[in-house]
PDB file of C-alpha atoms and ligand atoms in Angstrom:
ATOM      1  CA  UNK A   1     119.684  30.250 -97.360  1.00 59.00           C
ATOM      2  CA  UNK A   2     116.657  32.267 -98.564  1.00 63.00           C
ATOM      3  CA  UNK A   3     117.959  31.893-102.139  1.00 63.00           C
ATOM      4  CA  UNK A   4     118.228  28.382-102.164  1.00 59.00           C
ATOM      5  CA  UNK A   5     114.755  27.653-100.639  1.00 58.00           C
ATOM      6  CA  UNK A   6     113.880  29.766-103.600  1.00 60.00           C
ATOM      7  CA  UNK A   7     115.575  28.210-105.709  1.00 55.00           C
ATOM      8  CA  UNK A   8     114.490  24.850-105.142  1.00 56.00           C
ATOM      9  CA  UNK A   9     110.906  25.910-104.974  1.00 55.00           C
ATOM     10  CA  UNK A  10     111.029  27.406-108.353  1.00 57.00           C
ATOM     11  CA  UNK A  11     112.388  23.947-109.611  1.00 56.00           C
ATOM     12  CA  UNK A  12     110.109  22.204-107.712  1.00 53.00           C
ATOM     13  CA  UNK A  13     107.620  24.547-109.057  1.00 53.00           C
ATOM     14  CA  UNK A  14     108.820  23.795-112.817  1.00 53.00           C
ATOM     15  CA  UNK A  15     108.455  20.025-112.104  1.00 51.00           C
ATOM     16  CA  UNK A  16     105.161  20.167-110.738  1.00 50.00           C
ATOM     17  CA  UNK A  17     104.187  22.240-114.001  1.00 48.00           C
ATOM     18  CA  UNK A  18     105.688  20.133-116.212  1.00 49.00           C
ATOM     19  CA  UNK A  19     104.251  16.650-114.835  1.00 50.00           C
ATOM     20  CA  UNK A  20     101.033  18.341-114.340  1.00 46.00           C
ATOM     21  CA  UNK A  21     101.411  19.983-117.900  1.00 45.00           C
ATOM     22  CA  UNK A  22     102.172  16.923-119.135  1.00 49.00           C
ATOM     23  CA  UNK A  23      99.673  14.729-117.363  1.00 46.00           C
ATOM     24  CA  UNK A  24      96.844  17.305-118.719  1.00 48.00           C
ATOM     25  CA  UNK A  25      97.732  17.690-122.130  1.00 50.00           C
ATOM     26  CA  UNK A  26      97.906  13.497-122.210  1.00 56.00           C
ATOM     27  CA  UNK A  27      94.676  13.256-120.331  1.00 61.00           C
ATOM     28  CA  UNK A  28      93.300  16.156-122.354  1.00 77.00           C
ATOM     29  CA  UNK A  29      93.716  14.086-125.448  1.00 91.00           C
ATOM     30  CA  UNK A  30      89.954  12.675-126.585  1.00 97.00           C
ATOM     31  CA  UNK A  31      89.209   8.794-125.912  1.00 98.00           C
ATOM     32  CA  UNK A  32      87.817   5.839-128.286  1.00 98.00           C
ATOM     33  CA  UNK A  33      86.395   3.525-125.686  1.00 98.00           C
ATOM     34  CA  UNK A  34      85.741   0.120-127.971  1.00 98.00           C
ATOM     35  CA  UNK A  35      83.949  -3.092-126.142  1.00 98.00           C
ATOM     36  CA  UNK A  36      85.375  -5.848-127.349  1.00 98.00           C
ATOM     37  CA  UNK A  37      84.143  -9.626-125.862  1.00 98.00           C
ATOM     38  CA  UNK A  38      87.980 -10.960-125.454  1.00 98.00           C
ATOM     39  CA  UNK A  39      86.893 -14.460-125.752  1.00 98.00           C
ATOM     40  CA  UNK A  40      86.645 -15.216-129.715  1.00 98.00           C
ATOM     41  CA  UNK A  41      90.279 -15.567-131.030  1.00 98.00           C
ATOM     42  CA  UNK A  42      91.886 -14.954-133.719  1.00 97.00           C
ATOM     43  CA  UNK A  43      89.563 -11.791-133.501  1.00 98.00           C
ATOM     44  CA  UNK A  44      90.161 -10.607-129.805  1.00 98.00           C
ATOM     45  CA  UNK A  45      91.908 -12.959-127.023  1.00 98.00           C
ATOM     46  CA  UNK A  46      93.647 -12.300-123.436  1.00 97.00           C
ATOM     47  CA  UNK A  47      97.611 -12.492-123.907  1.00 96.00           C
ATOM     48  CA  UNK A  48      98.172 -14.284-120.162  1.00 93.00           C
ATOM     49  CA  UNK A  49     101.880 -12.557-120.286  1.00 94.00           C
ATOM     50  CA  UNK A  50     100.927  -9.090-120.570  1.00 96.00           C
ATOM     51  CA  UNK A  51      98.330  -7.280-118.636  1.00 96.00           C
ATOM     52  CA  UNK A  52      96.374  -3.810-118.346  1.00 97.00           C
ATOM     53  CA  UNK A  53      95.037  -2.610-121.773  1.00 98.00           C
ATOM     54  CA  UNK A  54      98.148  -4.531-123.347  1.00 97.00           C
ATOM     55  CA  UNK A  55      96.340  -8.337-122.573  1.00 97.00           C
ATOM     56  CA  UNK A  56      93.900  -7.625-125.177  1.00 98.00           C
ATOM     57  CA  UNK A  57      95.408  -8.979-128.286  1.00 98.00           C
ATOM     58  CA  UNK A  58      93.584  -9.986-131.654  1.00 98.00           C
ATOM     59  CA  UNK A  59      92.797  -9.112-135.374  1.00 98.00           C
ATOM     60  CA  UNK A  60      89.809  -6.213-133.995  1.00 98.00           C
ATOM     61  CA  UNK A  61      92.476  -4.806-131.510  1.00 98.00           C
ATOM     62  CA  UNK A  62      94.762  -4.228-133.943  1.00 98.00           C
ATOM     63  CA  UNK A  63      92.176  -2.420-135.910  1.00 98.00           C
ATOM     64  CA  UNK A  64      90.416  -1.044-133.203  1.00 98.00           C
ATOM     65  CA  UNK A  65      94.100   0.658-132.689  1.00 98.00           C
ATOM     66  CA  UNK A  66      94.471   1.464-136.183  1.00 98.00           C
ATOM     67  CA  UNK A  67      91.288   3.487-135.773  1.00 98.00           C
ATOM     68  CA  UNK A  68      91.991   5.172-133.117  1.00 98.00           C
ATOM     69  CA  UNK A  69      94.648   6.230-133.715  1.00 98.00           C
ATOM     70  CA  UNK A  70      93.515   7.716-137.574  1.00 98.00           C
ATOM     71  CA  UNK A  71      91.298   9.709-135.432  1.00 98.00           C
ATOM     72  CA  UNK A  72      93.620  11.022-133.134  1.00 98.00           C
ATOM     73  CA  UNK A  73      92.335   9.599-130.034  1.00 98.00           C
ATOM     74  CA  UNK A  74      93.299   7.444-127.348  1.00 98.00           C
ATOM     75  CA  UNK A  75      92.213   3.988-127.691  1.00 98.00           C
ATOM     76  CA  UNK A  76      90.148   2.629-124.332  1.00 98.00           C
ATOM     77  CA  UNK A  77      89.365  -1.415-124.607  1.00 98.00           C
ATOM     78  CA  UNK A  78      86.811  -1.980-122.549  1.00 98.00           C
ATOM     79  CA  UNK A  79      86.637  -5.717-121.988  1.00 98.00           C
ATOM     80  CA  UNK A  80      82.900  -7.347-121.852  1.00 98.00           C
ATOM     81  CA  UNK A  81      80.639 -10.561-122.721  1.00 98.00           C
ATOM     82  CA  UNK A  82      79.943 -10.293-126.421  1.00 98.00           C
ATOM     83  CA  UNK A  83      75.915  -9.334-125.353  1.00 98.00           C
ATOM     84  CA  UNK A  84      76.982  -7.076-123.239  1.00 98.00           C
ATOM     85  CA  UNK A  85      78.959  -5.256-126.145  1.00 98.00           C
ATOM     86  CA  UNK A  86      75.989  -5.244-127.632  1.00 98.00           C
ATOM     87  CA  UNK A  87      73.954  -3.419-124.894  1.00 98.00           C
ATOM     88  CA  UNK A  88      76.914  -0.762-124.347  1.00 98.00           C
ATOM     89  CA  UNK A  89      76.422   0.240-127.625  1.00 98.00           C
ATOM     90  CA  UNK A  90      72.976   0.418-127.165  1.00 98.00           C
ATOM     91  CA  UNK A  91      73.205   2.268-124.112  1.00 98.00           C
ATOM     92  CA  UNK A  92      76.233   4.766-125.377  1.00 98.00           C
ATOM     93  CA  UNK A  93      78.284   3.805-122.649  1.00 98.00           C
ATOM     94  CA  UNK A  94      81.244   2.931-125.814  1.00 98.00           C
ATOM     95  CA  UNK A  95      81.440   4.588-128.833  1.00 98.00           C
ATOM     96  CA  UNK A  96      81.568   1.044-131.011  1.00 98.00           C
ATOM     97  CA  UNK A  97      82.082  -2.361-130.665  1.00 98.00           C
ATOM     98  CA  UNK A  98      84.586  -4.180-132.486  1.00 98.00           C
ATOM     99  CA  UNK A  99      84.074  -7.922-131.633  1.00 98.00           C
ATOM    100  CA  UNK A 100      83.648 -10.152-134.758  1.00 98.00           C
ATOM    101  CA  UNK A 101      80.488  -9.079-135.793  1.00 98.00           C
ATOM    102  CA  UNK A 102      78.655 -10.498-138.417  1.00 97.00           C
ATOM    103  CA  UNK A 103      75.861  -8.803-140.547  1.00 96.00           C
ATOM    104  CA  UNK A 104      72.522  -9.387-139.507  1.00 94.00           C
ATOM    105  CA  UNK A 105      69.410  -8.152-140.805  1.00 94.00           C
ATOM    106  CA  UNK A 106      68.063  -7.464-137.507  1.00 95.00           C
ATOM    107  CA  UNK A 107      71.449  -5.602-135.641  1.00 97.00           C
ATOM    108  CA  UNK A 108      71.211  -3.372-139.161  1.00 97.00           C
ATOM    109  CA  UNK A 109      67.536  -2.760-137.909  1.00 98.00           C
ATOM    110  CA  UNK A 110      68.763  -1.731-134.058  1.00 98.00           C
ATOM    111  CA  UNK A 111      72.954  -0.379-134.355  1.00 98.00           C
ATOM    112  CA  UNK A 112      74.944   1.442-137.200  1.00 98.00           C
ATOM    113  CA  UNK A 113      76.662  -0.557-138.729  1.00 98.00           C
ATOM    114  CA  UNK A 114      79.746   0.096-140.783  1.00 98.00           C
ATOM    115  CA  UNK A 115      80.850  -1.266-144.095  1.00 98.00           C
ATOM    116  CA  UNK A 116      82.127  -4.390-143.806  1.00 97.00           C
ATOM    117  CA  UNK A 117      86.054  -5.346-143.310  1.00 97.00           C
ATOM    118  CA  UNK A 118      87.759  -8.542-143.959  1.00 90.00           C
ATOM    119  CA  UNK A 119      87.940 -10.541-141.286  1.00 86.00           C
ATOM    120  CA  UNK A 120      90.625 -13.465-142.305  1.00 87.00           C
ATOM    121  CA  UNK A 121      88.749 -16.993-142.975  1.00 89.00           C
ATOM    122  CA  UNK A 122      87.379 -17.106-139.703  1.00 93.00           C
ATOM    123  CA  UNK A 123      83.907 -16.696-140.645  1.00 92.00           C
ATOM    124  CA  UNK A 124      83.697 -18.161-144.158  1.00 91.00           C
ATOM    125  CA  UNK A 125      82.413 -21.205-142.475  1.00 95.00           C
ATOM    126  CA  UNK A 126      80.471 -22.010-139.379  1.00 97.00           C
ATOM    127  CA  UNK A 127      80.783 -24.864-137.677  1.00 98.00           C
ATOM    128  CA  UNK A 128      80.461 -27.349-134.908  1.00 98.00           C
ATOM    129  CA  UNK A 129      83.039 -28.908-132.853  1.00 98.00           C
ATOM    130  CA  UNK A 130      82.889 -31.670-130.044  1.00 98.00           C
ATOM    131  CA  UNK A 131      85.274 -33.895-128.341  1.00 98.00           C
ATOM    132  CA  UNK A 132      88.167 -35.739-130.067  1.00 98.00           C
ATOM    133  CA  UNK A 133      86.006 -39.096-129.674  1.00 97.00           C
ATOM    134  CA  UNK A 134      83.068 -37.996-131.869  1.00 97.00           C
ATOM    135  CA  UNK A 135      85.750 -36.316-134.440  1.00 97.00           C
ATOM    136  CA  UNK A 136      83.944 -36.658-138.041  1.00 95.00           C
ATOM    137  CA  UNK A 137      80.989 -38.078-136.577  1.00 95.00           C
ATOM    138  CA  UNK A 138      78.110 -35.766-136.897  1.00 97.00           C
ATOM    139  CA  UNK A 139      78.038 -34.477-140.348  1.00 97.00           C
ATOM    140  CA  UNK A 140      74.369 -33.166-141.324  1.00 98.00           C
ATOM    141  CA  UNK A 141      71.845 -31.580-138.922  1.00 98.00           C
ATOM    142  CA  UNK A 142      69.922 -34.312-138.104  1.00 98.00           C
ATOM    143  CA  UNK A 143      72.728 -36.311-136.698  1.00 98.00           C
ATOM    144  CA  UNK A 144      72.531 -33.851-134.061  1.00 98.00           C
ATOM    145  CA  UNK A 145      69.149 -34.904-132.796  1.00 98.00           C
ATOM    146  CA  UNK A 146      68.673 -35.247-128.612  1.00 98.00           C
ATOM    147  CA  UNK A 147      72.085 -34.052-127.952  1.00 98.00           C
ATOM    148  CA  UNK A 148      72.974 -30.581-126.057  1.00 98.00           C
ATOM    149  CA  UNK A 149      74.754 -28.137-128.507  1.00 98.00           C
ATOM    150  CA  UNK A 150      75.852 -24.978-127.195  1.00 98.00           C
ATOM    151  CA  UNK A 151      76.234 -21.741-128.405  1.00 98.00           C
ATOM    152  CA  UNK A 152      77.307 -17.675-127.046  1.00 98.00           C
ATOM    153  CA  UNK A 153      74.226 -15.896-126.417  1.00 98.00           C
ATOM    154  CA  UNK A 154      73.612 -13.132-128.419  1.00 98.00           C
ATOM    155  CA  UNK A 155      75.434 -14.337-131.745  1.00 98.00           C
ATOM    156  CA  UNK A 156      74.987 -15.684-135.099  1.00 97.00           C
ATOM    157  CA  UNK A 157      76.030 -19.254-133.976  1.00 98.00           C
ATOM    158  CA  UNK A 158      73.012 -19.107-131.649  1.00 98.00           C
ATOM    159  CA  UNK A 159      70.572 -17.856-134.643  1.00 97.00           C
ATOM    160  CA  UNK A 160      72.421 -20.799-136.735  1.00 98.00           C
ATOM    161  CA  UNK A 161      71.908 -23.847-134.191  1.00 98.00           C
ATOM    162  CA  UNK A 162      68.122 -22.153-133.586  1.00 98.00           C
ATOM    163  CA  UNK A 163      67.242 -21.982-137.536  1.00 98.00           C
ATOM    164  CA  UNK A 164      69.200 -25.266-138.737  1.00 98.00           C
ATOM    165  CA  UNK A 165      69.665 -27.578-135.717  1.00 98.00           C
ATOM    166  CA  UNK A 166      66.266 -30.114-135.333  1.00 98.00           C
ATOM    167  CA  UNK A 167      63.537 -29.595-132.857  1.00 98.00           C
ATOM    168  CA  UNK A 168      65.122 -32.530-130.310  1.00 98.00           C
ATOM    169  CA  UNK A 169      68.439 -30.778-129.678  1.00 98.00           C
ATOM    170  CA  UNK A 170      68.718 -28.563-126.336  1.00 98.00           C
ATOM    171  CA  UNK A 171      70.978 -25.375-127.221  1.00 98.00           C
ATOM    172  CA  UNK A 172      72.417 -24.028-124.095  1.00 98.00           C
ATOM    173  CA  UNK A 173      73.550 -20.622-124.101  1.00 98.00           C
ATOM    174  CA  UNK A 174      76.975 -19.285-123.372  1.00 98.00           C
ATOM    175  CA  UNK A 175      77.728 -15.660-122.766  1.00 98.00           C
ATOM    176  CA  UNK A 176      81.457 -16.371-122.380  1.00 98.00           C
ATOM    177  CA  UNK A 177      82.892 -18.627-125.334  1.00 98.00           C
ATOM    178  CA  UNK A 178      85.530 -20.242-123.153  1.00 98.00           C
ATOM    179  CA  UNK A 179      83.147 -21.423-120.194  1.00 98.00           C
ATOM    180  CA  UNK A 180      81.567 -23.115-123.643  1.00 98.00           C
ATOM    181  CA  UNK A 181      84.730 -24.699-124.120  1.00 98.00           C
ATOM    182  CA  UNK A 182      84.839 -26.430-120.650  1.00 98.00           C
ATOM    183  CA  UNK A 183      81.374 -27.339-120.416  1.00 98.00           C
ATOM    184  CA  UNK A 184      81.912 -29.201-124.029  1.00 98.00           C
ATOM    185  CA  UNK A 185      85.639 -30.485-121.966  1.00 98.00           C
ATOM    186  CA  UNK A 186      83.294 -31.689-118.700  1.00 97.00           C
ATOM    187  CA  UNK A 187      81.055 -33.207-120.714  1.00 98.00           C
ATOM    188  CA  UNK A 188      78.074 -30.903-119.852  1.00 98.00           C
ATOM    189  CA  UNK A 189      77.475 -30.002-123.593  1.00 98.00           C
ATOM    190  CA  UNK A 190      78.074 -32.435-126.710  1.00 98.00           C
ATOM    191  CA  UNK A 191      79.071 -30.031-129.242  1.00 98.00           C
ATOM    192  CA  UNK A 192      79.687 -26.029-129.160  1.00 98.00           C
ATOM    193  CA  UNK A 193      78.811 -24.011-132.495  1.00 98.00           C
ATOM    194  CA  UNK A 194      81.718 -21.725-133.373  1.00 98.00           C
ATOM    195  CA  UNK A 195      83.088 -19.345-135.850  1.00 97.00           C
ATOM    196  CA  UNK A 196      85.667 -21.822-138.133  1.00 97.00           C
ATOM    197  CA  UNK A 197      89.000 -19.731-137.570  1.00 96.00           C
ATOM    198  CA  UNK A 198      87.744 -19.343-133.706  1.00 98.00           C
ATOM    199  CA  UNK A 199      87.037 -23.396-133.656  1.00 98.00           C
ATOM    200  CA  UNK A 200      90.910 -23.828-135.082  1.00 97.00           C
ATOM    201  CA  UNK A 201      92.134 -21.644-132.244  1.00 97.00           C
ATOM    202  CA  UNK A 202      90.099 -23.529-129.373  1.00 98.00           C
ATOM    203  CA  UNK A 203      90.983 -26.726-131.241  1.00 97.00           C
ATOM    204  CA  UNK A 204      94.880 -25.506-131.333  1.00 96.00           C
ATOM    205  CA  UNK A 205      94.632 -24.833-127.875  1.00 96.00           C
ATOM    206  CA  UNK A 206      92.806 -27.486-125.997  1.00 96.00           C
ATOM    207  CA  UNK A 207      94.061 -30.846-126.300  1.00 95.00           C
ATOM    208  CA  UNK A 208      90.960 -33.633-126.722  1.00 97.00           C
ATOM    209  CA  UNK A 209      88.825 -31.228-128.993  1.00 98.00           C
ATOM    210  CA  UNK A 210      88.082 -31.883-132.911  1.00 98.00           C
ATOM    211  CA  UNK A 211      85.420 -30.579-135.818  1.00 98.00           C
ATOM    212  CA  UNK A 212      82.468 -32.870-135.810  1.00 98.00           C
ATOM    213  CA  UNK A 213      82.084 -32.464-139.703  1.00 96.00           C
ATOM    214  CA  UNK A 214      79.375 -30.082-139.685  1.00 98.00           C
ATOM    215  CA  UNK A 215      79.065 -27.137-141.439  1.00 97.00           C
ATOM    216  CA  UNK A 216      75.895 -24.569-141.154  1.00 98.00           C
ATOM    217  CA  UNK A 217      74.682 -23.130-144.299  1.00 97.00           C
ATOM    218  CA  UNK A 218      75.715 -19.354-144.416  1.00 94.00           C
ATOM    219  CA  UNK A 219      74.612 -16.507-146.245  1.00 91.00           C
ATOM    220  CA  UNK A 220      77.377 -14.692-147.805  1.00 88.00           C
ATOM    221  CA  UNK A 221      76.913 -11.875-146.249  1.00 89.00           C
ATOM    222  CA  UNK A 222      77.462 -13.118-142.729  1.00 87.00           C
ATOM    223  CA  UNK A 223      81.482 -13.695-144.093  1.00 86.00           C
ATOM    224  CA  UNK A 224      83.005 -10.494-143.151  1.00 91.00           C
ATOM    225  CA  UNK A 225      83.068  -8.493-140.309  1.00 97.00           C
ATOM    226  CA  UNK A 226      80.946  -5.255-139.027  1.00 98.00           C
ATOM    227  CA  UNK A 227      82.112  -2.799-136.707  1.00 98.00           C
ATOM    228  CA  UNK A 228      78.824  -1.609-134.381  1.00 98.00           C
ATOM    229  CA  UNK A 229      77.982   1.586-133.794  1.00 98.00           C
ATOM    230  CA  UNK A 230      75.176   3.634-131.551  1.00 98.00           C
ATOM    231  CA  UNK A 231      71.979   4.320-134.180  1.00 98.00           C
ATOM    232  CA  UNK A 232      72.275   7.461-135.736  1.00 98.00           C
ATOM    233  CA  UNK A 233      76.048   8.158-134.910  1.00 98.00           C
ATOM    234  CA  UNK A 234      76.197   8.858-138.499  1.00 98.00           C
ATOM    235  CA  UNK A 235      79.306  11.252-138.447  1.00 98.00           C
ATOM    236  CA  UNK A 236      81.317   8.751-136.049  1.00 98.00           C
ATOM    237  CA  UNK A 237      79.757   5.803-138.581  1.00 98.00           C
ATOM    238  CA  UNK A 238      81.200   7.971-141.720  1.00 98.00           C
ATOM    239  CA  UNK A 239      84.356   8.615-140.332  1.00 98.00           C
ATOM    240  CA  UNK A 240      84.878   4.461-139.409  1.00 98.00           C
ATOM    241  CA  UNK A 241      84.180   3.772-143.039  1.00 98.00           C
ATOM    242  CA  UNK A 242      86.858   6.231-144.634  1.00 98.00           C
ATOM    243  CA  UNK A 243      89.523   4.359-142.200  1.00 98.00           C
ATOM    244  CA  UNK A 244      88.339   1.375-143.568  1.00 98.00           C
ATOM    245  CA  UNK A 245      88.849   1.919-146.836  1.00 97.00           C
ATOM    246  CA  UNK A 246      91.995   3.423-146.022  1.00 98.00           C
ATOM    247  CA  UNK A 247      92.893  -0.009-144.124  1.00 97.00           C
ATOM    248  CA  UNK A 248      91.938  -1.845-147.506  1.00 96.00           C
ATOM    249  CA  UNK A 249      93.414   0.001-149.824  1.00 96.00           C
ATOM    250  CA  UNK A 250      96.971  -0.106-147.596  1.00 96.00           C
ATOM    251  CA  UNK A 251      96.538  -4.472-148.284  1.00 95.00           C
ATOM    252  CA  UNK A 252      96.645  -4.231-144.113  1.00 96.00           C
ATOM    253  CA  UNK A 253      93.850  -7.018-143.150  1.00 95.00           C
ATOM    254  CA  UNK A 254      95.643 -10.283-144.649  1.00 94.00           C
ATOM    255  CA  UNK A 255      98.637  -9.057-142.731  1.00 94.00           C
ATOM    256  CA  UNK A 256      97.136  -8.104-139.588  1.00 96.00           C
ATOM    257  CA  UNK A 257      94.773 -11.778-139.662  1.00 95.00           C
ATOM    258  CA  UNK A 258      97.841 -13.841-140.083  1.00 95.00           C
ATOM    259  CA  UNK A 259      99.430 -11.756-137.154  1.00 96.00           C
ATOM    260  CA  UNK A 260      96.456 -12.768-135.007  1.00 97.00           C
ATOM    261  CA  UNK A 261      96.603 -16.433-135.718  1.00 96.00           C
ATOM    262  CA  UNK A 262     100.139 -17.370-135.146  1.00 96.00           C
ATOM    263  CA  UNK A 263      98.961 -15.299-131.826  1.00 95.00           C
ATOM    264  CA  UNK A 264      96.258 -17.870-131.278  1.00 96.00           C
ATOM    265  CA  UNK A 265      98.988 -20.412-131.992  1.00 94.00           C
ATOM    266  CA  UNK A 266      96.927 -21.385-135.302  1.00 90.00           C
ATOM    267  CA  UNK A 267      99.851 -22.900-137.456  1.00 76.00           C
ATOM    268  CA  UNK A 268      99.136 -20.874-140.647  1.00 66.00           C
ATOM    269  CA  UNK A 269     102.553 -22.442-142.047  1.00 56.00           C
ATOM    270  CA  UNK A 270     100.775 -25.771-142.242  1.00 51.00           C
ATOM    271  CA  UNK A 271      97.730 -24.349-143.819  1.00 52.00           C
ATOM    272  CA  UNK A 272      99.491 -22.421-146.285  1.00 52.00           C
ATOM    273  CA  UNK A 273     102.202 -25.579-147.137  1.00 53.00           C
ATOM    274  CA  UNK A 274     105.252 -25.679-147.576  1.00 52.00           C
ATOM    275  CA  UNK A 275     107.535 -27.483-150.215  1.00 55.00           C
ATOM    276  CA  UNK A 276     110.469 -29.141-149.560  1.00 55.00           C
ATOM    277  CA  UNK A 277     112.700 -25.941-150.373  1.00 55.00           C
ATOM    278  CA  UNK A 278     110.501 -24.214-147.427  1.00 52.00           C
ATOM    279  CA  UNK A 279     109.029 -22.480-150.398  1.00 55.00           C
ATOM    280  CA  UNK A 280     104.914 -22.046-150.372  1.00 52.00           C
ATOM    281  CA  UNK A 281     103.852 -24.554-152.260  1.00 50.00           C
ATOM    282  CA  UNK A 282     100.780 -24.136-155.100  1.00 42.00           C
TER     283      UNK A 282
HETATM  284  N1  LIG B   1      80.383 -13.412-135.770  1.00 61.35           N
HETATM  285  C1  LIG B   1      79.544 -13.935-134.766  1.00 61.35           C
HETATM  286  C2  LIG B   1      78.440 -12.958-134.465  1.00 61.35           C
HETATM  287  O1  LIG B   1      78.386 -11.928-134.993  1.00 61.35           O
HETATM  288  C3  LIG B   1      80.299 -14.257-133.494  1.00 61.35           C
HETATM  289  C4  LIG B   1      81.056 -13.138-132.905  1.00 61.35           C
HETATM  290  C5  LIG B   1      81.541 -13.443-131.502  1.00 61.35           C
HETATM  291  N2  LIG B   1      82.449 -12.451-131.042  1.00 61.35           N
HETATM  292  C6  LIG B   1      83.054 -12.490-129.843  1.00 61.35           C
HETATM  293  N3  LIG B   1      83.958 -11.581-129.581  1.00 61.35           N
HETATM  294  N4  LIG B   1      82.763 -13.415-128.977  1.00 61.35           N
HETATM  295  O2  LIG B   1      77.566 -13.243-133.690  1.00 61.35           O
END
């Protein structure tokens, strides 16, 4: 009898130091924590089927993954509004934000920012949309005077509609893209600035919605994406940049941004064209 208690404690003993040995050497393993604002596909979206960590689906999550895991660490999303990224980073509460980011002189001024990566054709135009009634309508900047336009806070659609929108419209200010998109559904907004990929995606996905036909003017170098860092995490802003390059040079972003869109149920099929062999056309 005394041999079997034995026994079993030794083997309860070797479980327990296993698990445990297990669990440490897991837990021991160092973390990424990335914000990401969840709200701006084809960049970053919720999946509604999956949950935990594995909701958070998008063009910057698959990078942010690809990162992390170049470095050896565990990847932690940590899901926020897009100005609230901004402040984590700030504060050092994440080690980067990967959330569409465009260059701007003034986050270059205030955050690290890394070399840019390619970011699909979601940002290579900015633009307006509004509901299916007033599709086409509104194509120039004045054509927007007295209405309510609205914009998420803390991004370069909110600098746009502020620098090229005229004195009479009223921009109201988001912090959560789709709460945009149902004000602009209600009828509590008359157009929402977006990101052009993003404004396919909400477009794709909410019946009644259309482009009004307006583009803002862009500087080139708000096209591509930037990954935001703490100031001065130099070493952690070096390291970003090698994997970046690395991702370039491997021809991964084209892949991983037509991934993301047929996520965001754009139909890139339609936009690339087909001929009648199923071939791509041009
Ligand atoms: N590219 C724009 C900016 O830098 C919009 C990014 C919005 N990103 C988001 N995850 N909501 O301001």
């Amino acid at each position: 009898m005394k041999k079997i208690v034995a026994l079993l404690l030794a083997a309860l003993l070797l479980t327990v130091c296993c698990f445990g040995g297990c669990a440490k050497k897991e837990a021991g393993k160092p973390t990424l924590t990335v914000a990401i604002s969840p709200d701006f596909a084809p960049m970053e979206f919720v999946d509604t089927s999956k949950s935990g960590q594995d909701q958070y689906v998008g063009f910057d999550v698959t990078l942010a993954k690809y990162i992390a895991q170049e470095m050896g660490r565990e990847l932690v999303i940590k899901p926020m509004s897009f100005d609230a990224c901004q402040a984590a980073v700030q504060t050092g509460t994440v080690d980067m934000s990967i959330s569409g980011f465009s260059y701007t002189a003034e986050r270059a001024e205030n955050y690290n920012l890394s070399d840019y990566y390619y970011a699909g054709d979601n940002e290579t135009e900015q633009s307006i949309i509004t509901i299916k009634e007033n599709e086409g309508k509104w194509t120039k900047a004045e054509d927007f005077a007295g209405k309510t336009v609205g914009a998420q806070t803390a991004s370069l659609q909110m600098n746009l509609c502020n620098e090229q929108l005229p004195d009479t419209v009223t921009i109201k200010e988001f912090s959560d893209i789709g709460t945009a998109v149902e004000a602009l559904r209600n009828g509590n907004i008359d157009a929402l600035a977006v990101a052009n990929g993003n404004g396919k995606a909400i477009i794709a996905n909410n019946d009644g919605l259309a482009f009004t036909g307006f583009d803002f003017e862009v500087d080139e170098s708000a096209e591509n994406n930037v990954i935001m860092l703490k100031k001065g995490a130099d070493e952690l802003t070096k390291q970003v940049n090698e994997i970046l390059a690395k991702a370039y040079a491997a021809g991964l972003y084209g892949q991983w941004y037509t991934e993301a869109e047929t996520l965001a149920g754009i139909d890139t099929a339609a936009e690339i064209g087909y001929d009648d062999q199923g071939n791509v056309a041009g």
